[in-house]
Tab-separated table of C-alpha atoms in Angstrom:
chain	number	residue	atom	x	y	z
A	25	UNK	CA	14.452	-38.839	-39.699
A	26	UNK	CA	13.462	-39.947	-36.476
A	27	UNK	CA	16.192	-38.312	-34.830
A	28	UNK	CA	15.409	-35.157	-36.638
A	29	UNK	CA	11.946	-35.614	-35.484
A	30	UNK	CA	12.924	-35.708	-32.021
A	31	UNK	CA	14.882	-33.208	-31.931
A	32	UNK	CA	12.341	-30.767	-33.372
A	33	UNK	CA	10.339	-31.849	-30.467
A	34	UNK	CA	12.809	-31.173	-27.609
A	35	UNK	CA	12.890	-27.519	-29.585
A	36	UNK	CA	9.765	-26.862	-29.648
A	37	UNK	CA	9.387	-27.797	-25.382
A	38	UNK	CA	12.123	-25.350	-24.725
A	39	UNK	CA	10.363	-23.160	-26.544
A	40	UNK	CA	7.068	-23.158	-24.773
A	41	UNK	CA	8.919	-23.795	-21.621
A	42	UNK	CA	10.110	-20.250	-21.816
A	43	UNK	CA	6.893	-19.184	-22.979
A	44	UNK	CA	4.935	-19.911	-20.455
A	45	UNK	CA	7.467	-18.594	-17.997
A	46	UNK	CA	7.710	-15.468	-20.078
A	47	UNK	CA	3.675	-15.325	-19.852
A	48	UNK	CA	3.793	-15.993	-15.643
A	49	UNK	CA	6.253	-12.898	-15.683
A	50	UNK	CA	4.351	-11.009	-17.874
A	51	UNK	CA	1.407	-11.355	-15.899
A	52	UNK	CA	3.223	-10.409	-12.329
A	53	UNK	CA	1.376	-7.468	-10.650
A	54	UNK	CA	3.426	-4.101	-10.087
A	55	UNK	CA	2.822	-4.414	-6.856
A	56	UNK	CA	3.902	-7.887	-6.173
A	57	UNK	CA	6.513	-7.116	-9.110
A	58	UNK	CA	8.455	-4.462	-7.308
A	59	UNK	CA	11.786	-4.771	-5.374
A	60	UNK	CA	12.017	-3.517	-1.562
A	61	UNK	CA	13.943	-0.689	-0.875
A	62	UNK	CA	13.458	0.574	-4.566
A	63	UNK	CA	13.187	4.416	-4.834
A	64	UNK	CA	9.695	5.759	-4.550
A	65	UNK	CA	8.457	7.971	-7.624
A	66	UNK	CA	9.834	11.407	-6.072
A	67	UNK	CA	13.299	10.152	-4.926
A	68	UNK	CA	13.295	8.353	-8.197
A	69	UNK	CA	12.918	11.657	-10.173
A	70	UNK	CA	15.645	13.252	-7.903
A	71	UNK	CA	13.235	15.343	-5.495
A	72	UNK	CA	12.933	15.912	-2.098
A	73	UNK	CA	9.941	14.536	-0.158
A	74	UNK	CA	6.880	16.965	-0.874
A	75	UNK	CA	3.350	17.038	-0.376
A	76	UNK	CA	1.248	16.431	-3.932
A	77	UNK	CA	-0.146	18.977	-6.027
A	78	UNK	CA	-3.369	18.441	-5.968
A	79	UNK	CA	-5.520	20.379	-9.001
A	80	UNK	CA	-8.867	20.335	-10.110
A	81	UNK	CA	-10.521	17.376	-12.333
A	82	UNK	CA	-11.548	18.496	-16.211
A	83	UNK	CA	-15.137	17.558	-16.832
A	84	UNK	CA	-13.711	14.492	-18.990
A	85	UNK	CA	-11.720	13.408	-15.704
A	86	UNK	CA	-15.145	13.901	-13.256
A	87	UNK	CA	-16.728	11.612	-16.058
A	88	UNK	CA	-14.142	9.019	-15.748
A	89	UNK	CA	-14.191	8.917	-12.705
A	90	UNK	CA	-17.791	8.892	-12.015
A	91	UNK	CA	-17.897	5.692	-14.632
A	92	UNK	CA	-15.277	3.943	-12.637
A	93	UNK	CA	-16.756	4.416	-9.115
A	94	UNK	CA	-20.267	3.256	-10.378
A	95	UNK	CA	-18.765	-0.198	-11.879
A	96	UNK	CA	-16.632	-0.856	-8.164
A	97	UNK	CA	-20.287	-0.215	-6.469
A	98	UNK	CA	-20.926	-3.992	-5.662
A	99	UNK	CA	-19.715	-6.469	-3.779
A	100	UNK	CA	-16.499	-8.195	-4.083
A	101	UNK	CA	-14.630	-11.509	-2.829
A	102	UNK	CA	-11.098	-12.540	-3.541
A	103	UNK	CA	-7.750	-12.829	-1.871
A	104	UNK	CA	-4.919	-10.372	-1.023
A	105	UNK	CA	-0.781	-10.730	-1.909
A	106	UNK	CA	1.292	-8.256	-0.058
A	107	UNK	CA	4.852	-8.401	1.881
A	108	UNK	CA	6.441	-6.431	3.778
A	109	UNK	CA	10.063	-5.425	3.629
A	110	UNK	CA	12.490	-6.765	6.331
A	111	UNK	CA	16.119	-6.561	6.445
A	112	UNK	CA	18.447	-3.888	4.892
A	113	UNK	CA	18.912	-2.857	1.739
A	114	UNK	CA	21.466	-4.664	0.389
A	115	UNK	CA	19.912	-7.737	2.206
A	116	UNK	CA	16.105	-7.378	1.914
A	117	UNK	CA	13.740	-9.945	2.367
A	118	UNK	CA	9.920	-10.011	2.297
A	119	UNK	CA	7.527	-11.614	5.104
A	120	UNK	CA	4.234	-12.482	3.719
A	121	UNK	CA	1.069	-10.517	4.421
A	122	UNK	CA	-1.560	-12.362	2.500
A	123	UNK	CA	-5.008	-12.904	3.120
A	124	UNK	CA	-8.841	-14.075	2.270
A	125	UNK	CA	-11.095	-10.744	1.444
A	126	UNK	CA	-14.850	-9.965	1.235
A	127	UNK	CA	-15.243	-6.215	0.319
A	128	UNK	CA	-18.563	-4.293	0.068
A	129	UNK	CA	-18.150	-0.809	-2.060
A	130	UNK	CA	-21.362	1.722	-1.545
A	131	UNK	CA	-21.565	5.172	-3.570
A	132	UNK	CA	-23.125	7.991	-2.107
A	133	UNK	CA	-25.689	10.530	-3.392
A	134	UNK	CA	-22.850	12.848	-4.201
A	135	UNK	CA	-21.026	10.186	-6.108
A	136	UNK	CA	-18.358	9.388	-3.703
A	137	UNK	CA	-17.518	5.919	-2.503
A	138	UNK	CA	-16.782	3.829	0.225
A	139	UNK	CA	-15.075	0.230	0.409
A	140	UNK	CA	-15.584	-1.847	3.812
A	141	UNK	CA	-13.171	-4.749	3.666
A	142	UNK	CA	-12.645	-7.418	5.715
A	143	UNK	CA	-9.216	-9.163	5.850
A	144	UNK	CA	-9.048	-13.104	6.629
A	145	UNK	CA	-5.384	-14.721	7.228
A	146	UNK	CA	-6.114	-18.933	7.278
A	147	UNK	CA	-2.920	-19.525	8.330
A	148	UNK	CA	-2.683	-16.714	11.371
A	149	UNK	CA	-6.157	-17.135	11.950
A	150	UNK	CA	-5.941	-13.401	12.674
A	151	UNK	CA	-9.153	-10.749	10.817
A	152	UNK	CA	-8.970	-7.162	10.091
A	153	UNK	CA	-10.534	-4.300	8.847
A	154	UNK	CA	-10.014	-1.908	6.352
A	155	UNK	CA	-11.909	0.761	5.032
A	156	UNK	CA	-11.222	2.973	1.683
A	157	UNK	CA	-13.282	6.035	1.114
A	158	UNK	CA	-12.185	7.960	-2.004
A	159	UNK	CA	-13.584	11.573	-3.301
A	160	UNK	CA	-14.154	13.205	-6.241
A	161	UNK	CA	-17.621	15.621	-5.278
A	162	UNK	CA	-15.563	18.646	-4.756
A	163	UNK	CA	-13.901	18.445	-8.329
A	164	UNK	CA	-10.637	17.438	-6.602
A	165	UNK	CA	-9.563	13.788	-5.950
A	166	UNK	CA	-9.118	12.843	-2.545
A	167	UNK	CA	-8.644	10.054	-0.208
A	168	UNK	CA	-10.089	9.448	3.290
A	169	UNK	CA	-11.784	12.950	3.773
A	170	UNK	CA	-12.934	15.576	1.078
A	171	UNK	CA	-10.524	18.493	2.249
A	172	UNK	CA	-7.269	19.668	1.791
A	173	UNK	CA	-6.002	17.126	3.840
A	174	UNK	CA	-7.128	13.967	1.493
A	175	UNK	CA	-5.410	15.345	-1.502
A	176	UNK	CA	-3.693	13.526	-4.322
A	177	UNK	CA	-1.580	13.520	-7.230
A	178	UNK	CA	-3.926	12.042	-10.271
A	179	UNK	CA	-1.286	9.893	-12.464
A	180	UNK	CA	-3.534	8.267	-14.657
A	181	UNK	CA	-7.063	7.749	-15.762
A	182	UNK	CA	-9.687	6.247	-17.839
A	183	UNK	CA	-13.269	4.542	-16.920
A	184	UNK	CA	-11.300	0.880	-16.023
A	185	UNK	CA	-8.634	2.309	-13.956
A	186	UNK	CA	-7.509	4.994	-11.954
A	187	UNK	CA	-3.761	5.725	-10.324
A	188	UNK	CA	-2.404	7.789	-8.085
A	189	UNK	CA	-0.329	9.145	-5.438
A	190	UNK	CA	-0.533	10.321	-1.423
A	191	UNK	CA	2.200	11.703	0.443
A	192	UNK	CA	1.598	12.774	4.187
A	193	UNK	CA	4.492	12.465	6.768
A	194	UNK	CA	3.964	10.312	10.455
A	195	UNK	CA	5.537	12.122	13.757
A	196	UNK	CA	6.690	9.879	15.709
A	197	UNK	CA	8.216	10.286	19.570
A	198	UNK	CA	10.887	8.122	21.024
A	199	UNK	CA	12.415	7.966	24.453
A	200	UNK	CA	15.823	8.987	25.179
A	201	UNK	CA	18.298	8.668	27.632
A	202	UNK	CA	19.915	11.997	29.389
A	203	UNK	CA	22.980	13.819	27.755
A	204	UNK	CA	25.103	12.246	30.437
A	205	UNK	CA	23.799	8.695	29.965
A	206	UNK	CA	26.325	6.058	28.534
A	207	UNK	CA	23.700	4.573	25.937
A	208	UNK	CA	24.369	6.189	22.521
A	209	UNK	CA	20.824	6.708	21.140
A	210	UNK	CA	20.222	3.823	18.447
A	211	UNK	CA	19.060	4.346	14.257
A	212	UNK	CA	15.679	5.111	13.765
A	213	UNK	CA	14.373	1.881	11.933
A	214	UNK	CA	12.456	2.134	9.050
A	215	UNK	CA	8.688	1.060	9.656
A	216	UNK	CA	5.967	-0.340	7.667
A	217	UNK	CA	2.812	1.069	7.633
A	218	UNK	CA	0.634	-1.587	8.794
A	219	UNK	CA	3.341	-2.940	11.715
A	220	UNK	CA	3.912	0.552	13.162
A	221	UNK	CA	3.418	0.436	17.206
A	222	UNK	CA	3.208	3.234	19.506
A	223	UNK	CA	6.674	3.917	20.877
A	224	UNK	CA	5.468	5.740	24.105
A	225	UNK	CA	6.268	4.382	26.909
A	226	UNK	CA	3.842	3.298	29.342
A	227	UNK	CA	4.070	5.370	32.666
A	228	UNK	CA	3.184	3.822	36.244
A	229	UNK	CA	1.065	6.243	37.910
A	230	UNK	CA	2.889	5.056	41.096
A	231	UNK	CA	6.381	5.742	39.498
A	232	UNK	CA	8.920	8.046	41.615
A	233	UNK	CA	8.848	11.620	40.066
A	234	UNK	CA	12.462	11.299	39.743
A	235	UNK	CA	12.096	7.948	37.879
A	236	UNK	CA	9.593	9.973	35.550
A	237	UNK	CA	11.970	13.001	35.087
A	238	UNK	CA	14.781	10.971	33.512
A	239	UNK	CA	12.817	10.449	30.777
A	240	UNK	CA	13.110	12.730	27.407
A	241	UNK	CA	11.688	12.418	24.124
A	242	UNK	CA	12.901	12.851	20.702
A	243	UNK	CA	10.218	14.023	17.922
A	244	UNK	CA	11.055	13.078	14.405
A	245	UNK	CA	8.567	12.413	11.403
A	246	UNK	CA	9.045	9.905	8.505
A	247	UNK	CA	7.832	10.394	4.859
A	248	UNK	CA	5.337	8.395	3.559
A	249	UNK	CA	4.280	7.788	-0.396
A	250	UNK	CA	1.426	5.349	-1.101
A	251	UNK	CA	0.546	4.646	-4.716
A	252	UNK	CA	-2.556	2.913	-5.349
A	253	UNK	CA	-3.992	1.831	-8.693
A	254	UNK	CA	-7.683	0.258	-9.051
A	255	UNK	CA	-8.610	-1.314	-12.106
A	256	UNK	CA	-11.942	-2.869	-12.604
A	257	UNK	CA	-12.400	-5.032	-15.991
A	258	UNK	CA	-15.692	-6.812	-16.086
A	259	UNK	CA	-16.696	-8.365	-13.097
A	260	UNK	CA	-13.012	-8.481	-11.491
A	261	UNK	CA	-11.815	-5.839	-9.678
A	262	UNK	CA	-7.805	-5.217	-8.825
A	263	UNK	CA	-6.563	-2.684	-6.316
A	264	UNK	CA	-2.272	-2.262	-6.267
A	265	UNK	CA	-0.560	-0.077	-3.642
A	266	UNK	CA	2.575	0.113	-2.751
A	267	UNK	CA	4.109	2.295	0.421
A	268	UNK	CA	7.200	3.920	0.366
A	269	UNK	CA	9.216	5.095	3.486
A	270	UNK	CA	11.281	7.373	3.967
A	271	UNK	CA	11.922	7.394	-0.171
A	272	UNK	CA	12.431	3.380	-0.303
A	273	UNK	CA	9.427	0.660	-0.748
A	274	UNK	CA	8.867	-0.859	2.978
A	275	UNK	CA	5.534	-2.682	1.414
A	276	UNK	CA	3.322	-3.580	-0.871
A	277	UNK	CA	-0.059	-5.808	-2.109
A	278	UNK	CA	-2.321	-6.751	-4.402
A	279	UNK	CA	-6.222	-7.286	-3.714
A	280	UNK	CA	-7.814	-9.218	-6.500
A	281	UNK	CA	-11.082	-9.580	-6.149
A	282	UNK	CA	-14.306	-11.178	-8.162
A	283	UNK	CA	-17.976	-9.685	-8.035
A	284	UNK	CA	-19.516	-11.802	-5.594
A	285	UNK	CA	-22.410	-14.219	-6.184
């Protein structure tokens, strides 16, 4: 009987072993969930890299919407998770990108808001800034201005969260060598967003002008897709993106964030 007993209990600790670690999976963000190098939404669906359609909210959607922007006008505290993607793809690897985060969210007359965060890393002892402003007063969603330009794809919606998609392309110029040169002109390297650095070179005003003239550029443009989802429950407030390059995720991170006191 005793042995029985025993036995019963060993089962019932693998059991809840693999519960909890069934629950800790469970609970992983999408953000912080995803693999790098996956396939972004469009190249997942088999399409080419296009810019969103962007279409006009119903009056259910503008309600939604107006709900969800008046709960995230407050102020928030928390921490950030992110990575970025390193390596190739069939040997990725993630660096860290995770810091301390005090965020301050105003809404407008017109309804639109505006999210001032500021970025702490302990470890780097580095700060940052980011700012957020999102749209809705034109009856269209959009992000960082209220034209054409700030467009986005609505995914989904209700008054606790709200997902959806930007695409924009970067242009990017990169010195070359002449025709004749014996340097074969390298890959372009796949960039996140947040480590991109300008890749002009720096002239010396007291160069030779045939020193200058040996330079030439080449202009290409990579594809960008950001999906961001912000979900406010209570007084806790979660915003997901992920950033996809060139059709592939190059980074991602999760802000989750408390109302402050």
């Amino acid at each position: 009987m005793a042995d029985e007993e025993s036995e019963m209990g060993r089962g019932r600790k693998f059991v809840l072993s693999w519960f909890v670690i069934l629950v800790g999976f469970l609970n992983l963000t999408p953000a912080l969930a995803a693999d790098c190098f996956s396939l972004s939404p469009q190249a997942a669906s088999g399409k080419v890299f296009e810019p969103v359609k962007a279409r006009k909210l119903t009056s259910s959607e503008q309600r939604q919407i107006d709900t969800l922007f008046r709960k995230m006008a407050q102020q928030w505290e928390g921490e950030t998770q992110g990575y970025f993607c390193m390596g190739t793809e069939s040997s990725p690897r993630k660096r860290p990108d995770n810091y301390q985060v005090t965020a301050k969210v105003e809404r407008d007359s017109s309804g639109n808001i505006r999210l001032e965060a500021d970025l702490f890393s302990p470890p780097k002892k580095t700060r940052r800034r980011e700012n957020l402003r999102l749209f809705s007063s034109h009856d269209i969603l959009r992000i960082d201005v209220n034209s054409s330009s700030g467009d986005v794809g609505l995914v989904s919606l209700d008054n606790q969260h709200l997902e959806f998609i930007q695409t924009f392309r970067v242009t990017h110029r990169q010195p070359i060598k002449r025709d004749d040169d014996e340097e074969k002109e390298g890959e372009v390297s796949i960039l996140p967003v947040d480590d991109e650095v300008s890749i002009l070179p720096e002239i010396d005003d007291d160069a030779e002008e045939d020193e200058q003239e040996k330079i030439r550029f080449k202009t290409f443009s990579t594809a960008r897709e950001i999906v961001r989802k912000i979900t406010i429950s209570g007084a806790y407030l979660t915003i997901d993106y992920k950033v996809y390059t060139q059709g592939v995720l190059s980074s991602a991170s999760t802000w989750r964030m408390k109302k402050a006191r």
